[in-house]
CSV table of C-alpha atoms and ligand atoms in Angstrom, one decimal:
chain,number,residue,atom,x,y,z
A,1,MET,CA,-23.5,23.2,-5.3
A,2,ALA,CA,-20.7,24.7,-2.8
A,3,LYS,CA,-23.5,26.4,-0.5
A,4,THR,CA,-25.0,23.2,0.4
A,5,ILE,CA,-22.1,21.3,0.7
A,6,GLU,CA,-21.0,24.2,3.2
A,7,LYS,CA,-24.2,24.3,5.1
A,8,ALA,CA,-24.4,20.7,5.5
A,9,TYR,CA,-20.9,20.5,7.2
A,10,GLU,CA,-21.9,23.5,9.5
A,11,ILE,CA,-24.8,21.4,10.8
A,12,ALA,CA,-22.2,18.1,11.1
A,13,ARG,CA,-20.0,20.5,12.7
A,14,GLN,CA,-22.4,21.1,15.6
A,15,VAL,CA,-23.7,17.3,15.9
A,16,TYR,CA,-19.6,16.5,16.4
A,17,GLY,CA,-19.0,19.5,18.5
A,18,ASP,CA,-21.6,18.4,21.2
A,19,LEU,CA,-20.0,15.0,21.0
A,20,GLY,CA,-16.4,16.7,21.9
A,21,VAL,CA,-15.1,16.5,18.3
A,22,ASP,CA,-13.9,19.2,16.7
A,23,THR,CA,-14.3,18.3,13.0
A,24,ASP,CA,-11.7,21.1,11.9
A,25,ALA,CA,-8.9,19.7,13.7
A,26,ALA,CA,-9.9,16.6,12.5
A,27,LEU,CA,-10.1,17.6,8.4
A,28,ALA,CA,-6.3,19.4,9.8
A,29,ARG,CA,-5.1,16.1,10.5
A,30,LEU,CA,-6.6,14.4,7.8
A,31,GLU,CA,-4.7,16.3,5.5
A,32,ARG,CA,-1.4,15.5,6.6
A,33,ILE,CA,-1.6,11.7,6.0
A,34,ALA,CA,-0.5,10.9,3.1
A,35,VAL,CA,-1.3,7.4,1.5
A,36,SER,CA,1.8,5.3,-0.9
A,37,LEU,CA,-0.8,4.4,-4.7
A,38,HIS,CA,1.1,1.3,-5.7
A,39,CYS,CA,2.1,1.9,-9.0
A,40,TRP,CA,0.7,-2.0,-10.1
A,41,GLN,CA,-2.7,-1.3,-10.0
A,42,GLY,CA,-2.1,0.7,-13.3
A,43,ASP,CA,-0.8,-2.5,-15.6
A,44,ASP,CA,-1.6,-5.5,-13.7
A,45,VAL,CA,1.4,-5.7,-12.4
A,46,GLY,CA,3.6,-5.9,-15.8
A,47,GLY,CA,6.0,-3.5,-15.5
A,48,PHE,CA,8.3,-2.1,-18.3
A,49,GLU,CA,11.1,-4.8,-17.7
A,50,ASN,CA,9.9,-7.1,-21.0
A,51,PRO,CA,6.5,-6.8,-22.1
A,52,ASP,CA,5.4,-10.7,-22.6
A,53,ALA,CA,7.0,-12.1,-19.3
A,54,GLY,CA,4.1,-13.3,-17.6
A,55,LEU,CA,3.1,-12.6,-14.0
A,56,ASP,CA,4.6,-15.3,-11.4
A,57,GLY,CA,5.5,-15.5,-7.9
A,58,GLY,CA,2.2,-16.7,-7.2
A,59,LEU,CA,0.6,-13.7,-7.5
A,60,ALA,CA,-2.7,-13.4,-10.2
A,61,VAL,CA,-4.3,-10.7,-11.9
A,62,THR,CA,-8.0,-11.2,-13.6
A,63,GLY,CA,-10.1,-9.7,-15.8
A,64,ASN,CA,-9.3,-8.1,-19.6
A,65,TYR,CA,-10.6,-4.7,-19.4
A,66,PRO,CA,-9.6,-2.8,-22.2
A,67,GLY,CA,-7.0,0.8,-22.1
A,68,LYS,CA,-4.0,-1.3,-19.4
A,69,ALA,CA,-1.0,1.5,-19.3
A,70,ARG,CA,1.7,0.0,-21.5
A,71,THR,CA,4.3,2.3,-20.9
A,72,VAL,CA,6.2,4.9,-18.6
A,73,GLU,CA,3.9,7.7,-20.3
A,74,GLU,CA,0.7,6.0,-20.1
A,75,LEU,CA,1.1,4.5,-16.3
A,76,ARG,CA,2.2,8.4,-15.4
A,77,ALA,CA,-0.9,9.6,-17.1
A,78,ASP,CA,-2.9,7.4,-15.9
A,79,ALA,CA,-1.8,7.8,-12.1
A,80,ASP,CA,-2.2,11.7,-12.9
A,81,LYS,CA,-5.6,11.7,-13.3
A,82,ALA,CA,-6.4,9.6,-10.6
A,83,LEU,CA,-4.5,11.9,-8.0
A,84,SER,CA,-6.6,14.7,-9.9
A,85,LEU,CA,-9.7,12.9,-7.9
A,86,ILE,CA,-8.4,11.8,-4.7
A,87,PRO,CA,-8.3,14.4,-1.6
A,88,GLY,CA,-4.7,15.3,0.2
A,89,THR,CA,-1.4,15.1,-1.4
A,90,HIS,CA,0.2,11.3,-1.7
A,91,ARG,CA,2.8,9.0,-2.6
A,92,PHE,CA,3.7,6.6,-5.6
A,93,ASN,CA,4.8,3.3,-5.0
A,94,LEU,CA,7.1,2.1,-7.7
A,95,HIS,CA,8.2,-1.8,-8.1
A,96,ALA,CA,12.1,-2.0,-9.6
A,97,ILE,CA,10.2,-4.0,-13.1
A,98,TYR,CA,8.9,-0.1,-13.5
A,99,ALA,CA,12.7,1.2,-14.3
A,100,ASP,CA,12.5,3.9,-17.1
A,101,MET,CA,15.2,2.7,-19.5
A,102,GLY,CA,14.8,4.2,-22.6
A,103,GLY,CA,14.9,1.1,-24.5
A,104,ARG,CA,18.1,-0.3,-22.9
A,105,ARG,CA,18.5,-3.3,-21.4
A,106,VAL,CA,20.2,-3.7,-17.8
A,107,ASP,CA,19.5,-6.8,-15.7
A,108,ARG,CA,17.8,-6.3,-11.8
A,109,ASN,CA,21.1,-6.6,-10.6
A,110,ALA,CA,22.9,-3.2,-11.9
A,111,LEU,CA,19.8,-1.2,-11.4
A,112,THR,CA,21.0,2.2,-10.7
A,113,ALA,CA,18.8,5.6,-9.7
A,114,GLU,CA,19.5,6.9,-12.9
A,115,HIS,CA,17.3,4.3,-14.1
A,116,PHE,CA,14.1,6.0,-12.0
A,117,ALA,CA,15.6,9.8,-12.7
A,118,GLY,CA,12.2,10.7,-15.0
A,119,TRP,CA,10.0,9.1,-11.9
A,120,ILE,CA,11.9,10.6,-9.8
A,121,ASP,CA,11.3,14.1,-12.2
A,122,TRP,CA,7.8,13.3,-12.6
A,123,ALA,CA,7.3,13.1,-8.5
A,124,ARG,CA,9.6,15.9,-7.6
A,125,GLU,CA,7.0,18.1,-10.0
A,126,ARG,CA,4.1,17.2,-8.6
A,127,VAL,CA,5.3,17.2,-4.9
A,128,LEU,CA,5.0,13.0,-4.3
A,129,GLY,CA,7.0,11.0,-1.9
A,130,LEU,CA,8.3,7.5,-4.0
A,131,ASP,CA,8.1,4.5,-2.2
A,132,PHE,CA,10.1,1.4,-3.9
A,133,ASN,CA,10.5,-2.6,-4.1
A,134,PRO,CA,12.7,-4.8,-5.5
A,135,THR,CA,10.9,-7.4,-7.7
A,136,PHE,CA,11.8,-10.9,-6.9
A,137,PHE,CA,8.9,-12.4,-9.3
A,138,SER,CA,8.8,-12.5,-13.5
A,139,HIS,CA,12.1,-13.2,-14.4
A,140,PRO,CA,14.0,-16.1,-15.3
A,141,LYS,CA,16.1,-16.4,-12.1
A,142,ALA,CA,13.2,-16.5,-10.2
A,143,ALA,CA,11.7,-19.4,-12.1
A,144,SER,CA,13.1,-22.0,-9.6
A,145,GLY,CA,10.4,-20.9,-7.2
A,146,ARG,CA,13.4,-19.5,-5.0
A,147,THR,CA,15.2,-16.2,-4.9
A,148,LEU,CA,16.9,-15.0,-1.3
A,149,SER,CA,16.3,-18.6,0.2
A,150,SER,CA,18.0,-20.5,-2.8
A,151,ASP,CA,20.6,-23.0,-2.2
A,152,ASP,CA,21.8,-21.9,-5.9
A,153,GLU,CA,24.5,-19.7,-4.9
A,154,GLY,CA,24.9,-17.9,-8.1
A,155,ILE,CA,21.1,-17.3,-8.3
A,156,ARG,CA,21.3,-16.0,-4.5
A,157,ARG,CA,23.5,-13.8,-5.2
A,158,PHE,CA,21.5,-12.3,-7.9
A,159,TRP,CA,18.6,-11.4,-5.8
A,160,VAL,CA,21.1,-10.3,-2.8
A,161,GLU,CA,22.6,-7.6,-5.3
A,162,HIS,CA,18.9,-6.9,-6.6
A,163,GLY,CA,17.9,-6.2,-3.3
A,164,ILE,CA,21.3,-4.2,-2.6
A,165,ALA,CA,20.5,-1.9,-5.4
A,166,CYS,CA,17.0,-0.9,-5.0
A,167,ARG,CA,17.8,0.2,-1.3
A,168,ARG,CA,20.5,2.4,-2.5
A,169,ILE,CA,17.7,3.5,-5.3
A,170,GLY,CA,15.6,4.2,-2.6
A,171,ALA,CA,17.8,6.1,-0.9
A,172,ALA,CA,18.7,8.4,-4.2
A,173,MET,CA,14.7,9.1,-4.2
A,174,GLY,CA,14.0,10.1,-0.8
A,175,LYS,CA,17.0,12.2,-0.9
A,176,ALA,CA,16.2,13.9,-3.6
A,177,LEU,CA,12.6,14.3,-2.7
A,178,GLY,CA,13.3,15.5,1.1
A,179,THR,CA,10.7,12.2,2.3
A,180,PRO,CA,11.9,9.2,3.0
A,181,THR,CA,11.4,6.2,0.4
A,182,VAL,CA,10.4,2.9,2.1
A,183,THR,CA,11.6,0.4,0.1
A,184,ASN,CA,10.1,-2.7,0.7
A,185,VAL,CA,11.2,-6.6,0.7
A,186,TRP,CA,8.4,-9.5,-0.1
A,187,ILE,CA,9.4,-13.0,-1.9
A,188,PRO,CA,8.0,-15.1,-3.5
A,189,ASP,CA,9.7,-18.4,-2.0
A,190,GLY,CA,7.9,-21.5,-0.8
A,191,SER,CA,6.8,-24.6,-2.3
A,192,LYS,CA,3.5,-26.2,-3.6
A,193,ASP,CA,4.1,-29.7,-1.6
A,194,ILE,CA,4.8,-30.6,1.8
A,195,PRO,CA,8.7,-30.0,2.3
A,196,VAL,CA,10.7,-32.2,4.7
A,197,ASP,CA,13.6,-29.2,5.2
A,198,ARG,CA,11.9,-26.0,6.7
A,199,LYS,CA,14.3,-24.9,8.1
A,200,GLY,CA,17.4,-24.6,5.7
A,201,PRO,CA,15.9,-22.1,3.3
A,202,ARG,CA,14.3,-19.7,6.4
A,203,GLU,CA,18.7,-19.9,7.1
A,204,ILE,CA,19.5,-19.0,3.9
A,205,LEU,CA,17.0,-16.0,3.7
A,206,ALA,CA,17.8,-14.6,7.3
A,207,ARG,CA,21.8,-14.3,6.0
A,208,SER,CA,20.5,-12.5,2.4
A,209,LEU,CA,18.6,-10.5,4.0
A,210,ASP,CA,21.7,-9.7,6.6
A,211,GLU,CA,23.5,-8.8,3.3
A,212,ILE,CA,21.2,-7.0,2.0
A,213,PHE,CA,20.7,-4.6,5.0
A,214,ALA,CA,24.6,-4.6,5.8
A,215,GLU,CA,25.2,-1.1,4.1
A,216,PRO,CA,24.0,1.8,6.4
A,217,LEU,CA,21.7,3.8,4.8
A,218,ASP,CA,20.3,7.3,6.7
A,219,PRO,CA,16.8,6.9,7.4
A,220,ALA,CA,15.8,9.8,6.2
A,221,HIS,CA,16.1,8.8,2.9
A,222,ASN,CA,15.4,5.0,3.0
A,223,LEU,CA,13.5,2.9,5.3
A,224,ASP,CA,13.6,-0.9,5.4
A,225,ALA,CA,10.7,-2.8,5.3
A,226,VAL,CA,10.0,-6.7,5.0
A,227,GLU,CA,6.9,-8.4,4.2
A,228,SER,CA,5.2,-12.1,5.1
A,229,LYS,CA,2.8,-13.9,3.6
A,230,LEU,CA,0.8,-17.0,4.1
A,231,PHE,CA,0.6,-18.8,0.5
A,232,GLY,CA,0.8,-18.2,-3.2
A,233,ILE,CA,-0.8,-19.6,-5.8
A,234,GLY,CA,1.6,-22.6,-6.3
A,235,ALA,CA,3.2,-22.2,-3.0
A,236,GLU,CA,0.7,-23.3,-0.7
A,237,SER,CA,2.1,-26.1,1.1
A,238,TYR,CA,5.6,-24.0,2.5
A,239,THR,CA,6.0,-19.5,2.6
A,240,VAL,CA,9.8,-19.2,3.7
A,241,GLY,CA,9.1,-15.3,4.6
A,242,SER,CA,6.2,-16.1,6.7
A,243,HIS,CA,4.5,-14.3,9.3
A,244,GLU,CA,6.5,-15.5,12.4
A,245,PHE,CA,9.8,-15.3,10.5
A,246,TYR,CA,10.0,-11.9,9.2
A,247,LEU,CA,7.9,-10.6,13.1
A,248,GLY,CA,11.5,-11.7,14.3
A,249,TYR,CA,13.7,-10.3,11.9
A,250,ALA,CA,12.1,-6.7,12.0
A,251,VAL,CA,12.3,-6.6,15.7
A,252,SER,CA,15.7,-8.3,15.6
A,253,ARG,CA,17.1,-6.1,13.2
A,254,GLY,CA,15.3,-2.9,13.7
A,255,THR,CA,13.4,-2.5,10.1
A,256,LEU,CA,10.1,-2.2,9.8
A,257,LEU,CA,7.6,-4.9,9.1
A,258,CYS,CA,5.2,-4.8,6.5
A,259,LEU,CA,1.5,-6.6,7.0
A,260,ASP,CA,-0.5,-7.0,3.9
A,261,THR,CA,-4.0,-7.3,5.0
A,262,GLY,CA,-4.4,-10.5,2.4
A,263,HIS,CA,-1.4,-12.5,4.2
A,264,PHE,CA,-2.8,-14.1,7.1
A,265,HIS,CA,-5.5,-16.9,8.1
A,266,PRO,CA,-9.2,-15.4,7.0
A,267,THR,CA,-10.1,-15.0,10.1
A,268,GLU,CA,-7.4,-13.3,11.4
A,269,VAL,CA,-7.2,-9.3,11.0
A,270,VAL,CA,-4.9,-7.0,10.7
A,271,SER,CA,-6.4,-4.6,12.9
A,272,ASP,CA,-5.8,-6.2,15.8
A,273,LYS,CA,-2.2,-6.7,15.1
A,274,ILE,CA,-1.4,-3.4,14.8
A,275,SER,CA,-1.1,-2.6,18.5
A,276,ALA,CA,0.6,-5.4,19.3
A,277,VAL,CA,3.5,-5.4,16.8
A,278,LEU,CA,3.8,-2.0,17.6
A,279,MET,CA,5.4,-2.8,21.0
A,280,PHE,CA,8.0,-4.4,19.8
A,281,ALA,CA,8.5,-2.6,16.0
A,282,LYS,CA,9.3,0.9,15.6
A,283,GLU,CA,7.5,1.2,12.4
A,284,LEU,CA,5.0,-0.5,10.4
A,285,LEU,CA,3.8,-0.4,6.9
A,286,LEU,CA,1.3,-1.4,6.0
A,287,HIS,CA,-0.7,-3.2,2.7
A,288,VAL,CA,-3.8,-2.4,2.6
A,289,SER,CA,-6.0,-4.7,0.4
A,290,ARG,CA,-8.9,-7.0,0.4
A,291,PRO,CA,-8.8,-10.5,0.7
A,292,VAL,CA,-12.2,-12.6,-0.8
A,293,ARG,CA,-12.0,-16.2,0.7
A,294,TRP,CA,-8.0,-15.7,-0.6
A,295,ASP,CA,-5.6,-13.3,-1.3
A,296,SER,CA,-7.5,-12.2,-3.8
A,297,ASP,CA,-6.4,-8.6,-4.0
A,298,HIS,CA,-9.9,-7.1,-4.7
A,299,VAL,CA,-9.9,-3.3,-4.7
A,300,VAL,CA,-10.2,-2.0,-1.0
A,301,ILE,CA,-13.7,-1.0,0.4
A,302,LEU,CA,-15.2,0.9,3.2
A,303,ASP,CA,-15.8,-2.1,5.0
A,304,ASP,CA,-15.4,-3.1,8.5
A,305,GLU,CA,-12.4,-4.4,8.7
A,306,LEU,CA,-10.9,-0.9,7.1
A,307,ARG,CA,-13.0,1.5,9.6
A,308,ALA,CA,-10.9,-1.4,12.1
A,309,ILE,CA,-7.5,-0.3,10.8
A,310,ALA,CA,-7.9,3.3,10.6
A,311,GLN,CA,-10.0,3.7,14.2
A,312,GLN,CA,-6.4,1.8,15.5
A,313,LEU,CA,-3.9,4.3,13.8
A,314,VAL,CA,-5.8,6.6,15.2
A,315,ARG,CA,-7.1,5.6,18.7
A,316,GLY,CA,-3.3,3.9,19.5
A,317,GLY,CA,-1.6,7.1,18.6
A,318,TYR,CA,0.2,5.5,15.5
A,319,LEU,CA,-0.3,7.5,12.4
A,320,ASP,CA,3.3,8.6,12.6
A,321,ARG,CA,4.4,5.1,13.1
A,322,VAL,CA,2.6,3.8,10.2
A,323,HIS,CA,3.3,3.8,6.3
A,324,ILE,CA,-0.1,3.4,4.2
A,325,GLY,CA,0.5,1.6,1.6
A,326,LEU,CA,-2.2,-0.1,-0.9
A,327,ASP,CA,-1.8,-3.2,-2.7
A,328,PHE,CA,-4.5,-4.7,-5.1
A,329,PHE,CA,-4.9,-5.7,-8.7
A,330,ASP,CA,-7.9,-5.8,-10.4
A,331,ALA,CA,-8.3,-5.6,-14.0
A,332,SER,CA,-12.1,-6.0,-14.1
A,333,ILE,CA,-12.5,-2.8,-14.0
A,334,ASN,CA,-11.6,0.0,-15.2
A,335,ARG,CA,-7.9,1.0,-13.6
A,336,ILE,CA,-8.3,4.6,-12.8
A,337,ALA,CA,-11.5,3.5,-10.9
A,338,ALA,CA,-9.9,1.4,-8.5
A,339,TRP,CA,-7.1,3.5,-7.6
A,340,VAL,CA,-9.6,6.0,-6.7
A,341,ILE,CA,-12.2,3.8,-5.1
A,342,GLY,CA,-9.7,2.5,-2.7
A,343,THR,CA,-7.7,5.5,-2.2
A,344,ARG,CA,-11.0,7.4,-1.6
A,345,CYS,CA,-11.8,4.7,1.2
A,346,MET,CA,-8.7,4.3,2.8
A,347,ILE,CA,-9.3,8.2,3.5
A,348,LYS,CA,-12.8,8.4,4.6
A,349,ALA,CA,-11.8,5.3,7.2
A,350,LEU,CA,-9.2,7.4,8.2
A,351,LEU,CA,-11.6,10.5,8.3
A,352,LEU,CA,-14.0,8.3,10.2
A,353,ALA,CA,-11.5,7.0,12.8
A,354,LEU,CA,-10.5,11.0,13.6
A,355,LEU,CA,-14.3,11.9,13.9
A,356,GLU,CA,-14.5,9.5,17.0
A,357,PRO,CA,-15.2,10.9,20.4
A,358,VAL,CA,-12.4,8.7,21.7
A,359,ASP,CA,-12.0,10.5,24.9
A,360,VAL,CA,-16.3,9.6,25.8
A,361,LEU,CA,-15.7,5.7,24.5
A,362,LEU,CA,-12.9,5.0,26.6
A,363,GLY,CA,-14.5,7.4,29.6
A,364,ALA,CA,-17.3,4.9,29.6
A,365,GLU,CA,-15.2,1.6,28.6
A,366,ARG,CA,-13.0,2.6,32.1
A,367,ARG,CA,-15.9,2.9,33.8
A,368,GLY,CA,-17.1,-0.7,32.9
A,369,ASP,CA,-19.9,1.0,31.1
A,370,PHE,CA,-19.9,-1.8,27.9
A,371,THR,CA,-23.8,-0.5,27.9
A,372,ALA,CA,-23.2,2.8,27.0
A,373,ARG,CA,-19.9,1.7,24.7
A,374,LEU,CA,-22.0,-0.4,22.7
A,375,GLY,CA,-24.7,2.1,22.4
A,376,LEU,CA,-22.5,4.7,21.6
A,377,LEU,CA,-20.0,2.6,19.0
A,378,GLU,CA,-23.6,2.0,17.1
A,379,GLU,CA,-24.9,5.3,17.2
A,380,LEU,CA,-21.6,6.7,15.9
A,381,LYS,CA,-22.4,5.1,12.5
A,382,THR,CA,-25.3,7.4,12.0
A,383,LEU,CA,-23.9,10.3,12.4
A,384,PRO,CA,-23.3,13.0,9.0
A,385,PHE,CA,-20.1,11.6,8.4
A,386,GLY,CA,-20.8,12.3,4.4
A,387,ALA,CA,-21.3,15.8,4.7
A,388,VAL,CA,-17.8,16.1,6.7
A,389,TRP,CA,-16.3,14.0,3.7
A,390,ASP,CA,-18.3,16.3,0.8
A,391,TYR,CA,-16.7,19.6,2.5
A,392,TYR,CA,-13.0,17.9,2.4
A,393,CYS,CA,-12.9,17.1,-1.4
A,394,LEU,CA,-14.6,20.3,-2.0
A,395,ARG,CA,-12.0,22.2,0.4
A,396,GLN,CA,-9.3,20.0,-1.5
A,397,SER,CA,-10.8,21.1,-5.2
A,398,VAL,CA,-11.5,17.2,-6.0
A,399,PRO,CA,-14.8,15.6,-7.0
A,400,VAL,CA,-17.5,15.9,-4.9
A,401,GLY,CA,-19.4,12.6,-4.5
A,402,ARG,CA,-20.0,10.1,-7.7
A,403,ALA,CA,-18.7,13.0,-9.6
A,404,TRP,CA,-15.3,11.5,-10.0
A,405,LEU,CA,-17.2,8.8,-12.2
A,406,ASP,CA,-17.8,11.6,-15.2
A,407,GLU,CA,-14.0,11.9,-15.2
A,408,VAL,CA,-13.2,8.7,-15.4
A,409,ARG,CA,-15.6,7.9,-17.6
A,410,ALA,CA,-14.7,10.9,-20.0
A,411,TYR,CA,-10.6,9.6,-19.5
A,412,GLU,CA,-11.7,6.2,-21.0
A,413,ARG,CA,-13.7,8.0,-24.2
A,414,GLU,CA,-11.0,10.4,-24.5
A,415,VAL,CA,-7.2,7.9,-23.7
A,416,LEU,CA,-7.8,4.8,-22.9
A,417,SER,CA,-10.7,3.8,-25.9
A,418,ARG,CA,-7.5,4.8,-28.2
A,419,ARG,CA,-5.5,2.3,-26.8
A,420,GLY,CA,-6.2,-0.5,-29.1
B,1,LIG,C1,2.5,-10.4,-2.9
B,1,LIG,C2,2.8,-9.1,-1.9
B,1,LIG,C3,3.5,-7.9,-2.6
B,1,LIG,C4,2.9,-7.7,-3.9
B,1,LIG,C5,3.5,-6.3,-5.2
B,1,LIG,C6,3.2,-6.6,-5.8
B,1,LIG,O1,1.6,-11.2,-2.1
B,1,LIG,O2,1.3,-8.6,-1.2
B,1,LIG,O3,3.0,-6.9,-2.0
B,1,LIG,O4,1.9,-7.3,-4.5
B,1,LIG,O5,5.0,-7.0,-4.5
B,2,LIG,ZN1,1.8,-6.7,-0.3
């Protein structure tokens, strides 16, 4: 098996070499790209704070595939399984509701790094970076549909305190692990029906964010990001934190902007926004998802838009300014497989982009030879990419091709099916 893979790689290396593409260099670059796996695919955005609290905030997870993680130990074991089937060294993205409190109850505005010590140890042992998110939903104080934009000062203050607490936790994670944590603020605030006042809540939100970000933190430990959205379930008519709101906020305040691929009108694409936003924003966070007709958060697949996003990151030279995070939740299939499929697809898209003969393509474009440009782009689609991908998996000691599926099945039999 290994011999065949190596032979196929040797041929692929020559094919790409003829176009001026160095496959060894592409793999060396790929190895240094971390993808941040979102913890919440493992348990349908449940968390451990209150197992009976339903998911709200306009989010919805559908499906009831058996075996979901119910405890921090189970979630870590499942994540370990997924990570063992994904080539490369990556990151893990936590939400505040995943605090490891050992039975104690601490409200969200009182959370500290101590409540994430178990996660930090877990990440350190695996040489994983951590990313973080305050959780502004699934909580009684979010029930009105307004958090940081609330005109109830008590409610607003509570959520500001939560934001401040989470940035400090992010900084502690980043410091402990030697790689900055991206702490991303997303709030569900909006309204079901047409509001009279669209301005007021946005003024309150800007003030709340300024209060959250007031404390200077070392960017070597924590980076702040803000995430916009178009609408949520039950908040279809107005979203306080819209794209224009956060684009302006991020550029004026110097935070990162988070672009979630499901948070735009269905014919808008994030692949076109990257080069526009990076003209003015220092860095970007991506939440790579797959919207199907709406912000459905389907598992990421190797579709045209995923490929286009990766192409923009590589062609634009943006890999060091863009943090790649995943954001999907599907409970209708094995949750570990969902992580593996989505992450492997993200990495495949990056490899495809790294294997493009960018100079040849740019040459055609700059000469105005759009015939060659189109012809070449289409011919590239059938080059022996699979041989390079297989070789990468082999070298990274993870299953080649569909072999990972057998490992997920075995884990399902031995571990997930016993969860009752
Ligand atoms: C919601 C946002 C947000 C969440 C996670 C759970 O629409 O995409 O990023 O998915 O924070
Ligand atoms: Zn998101």
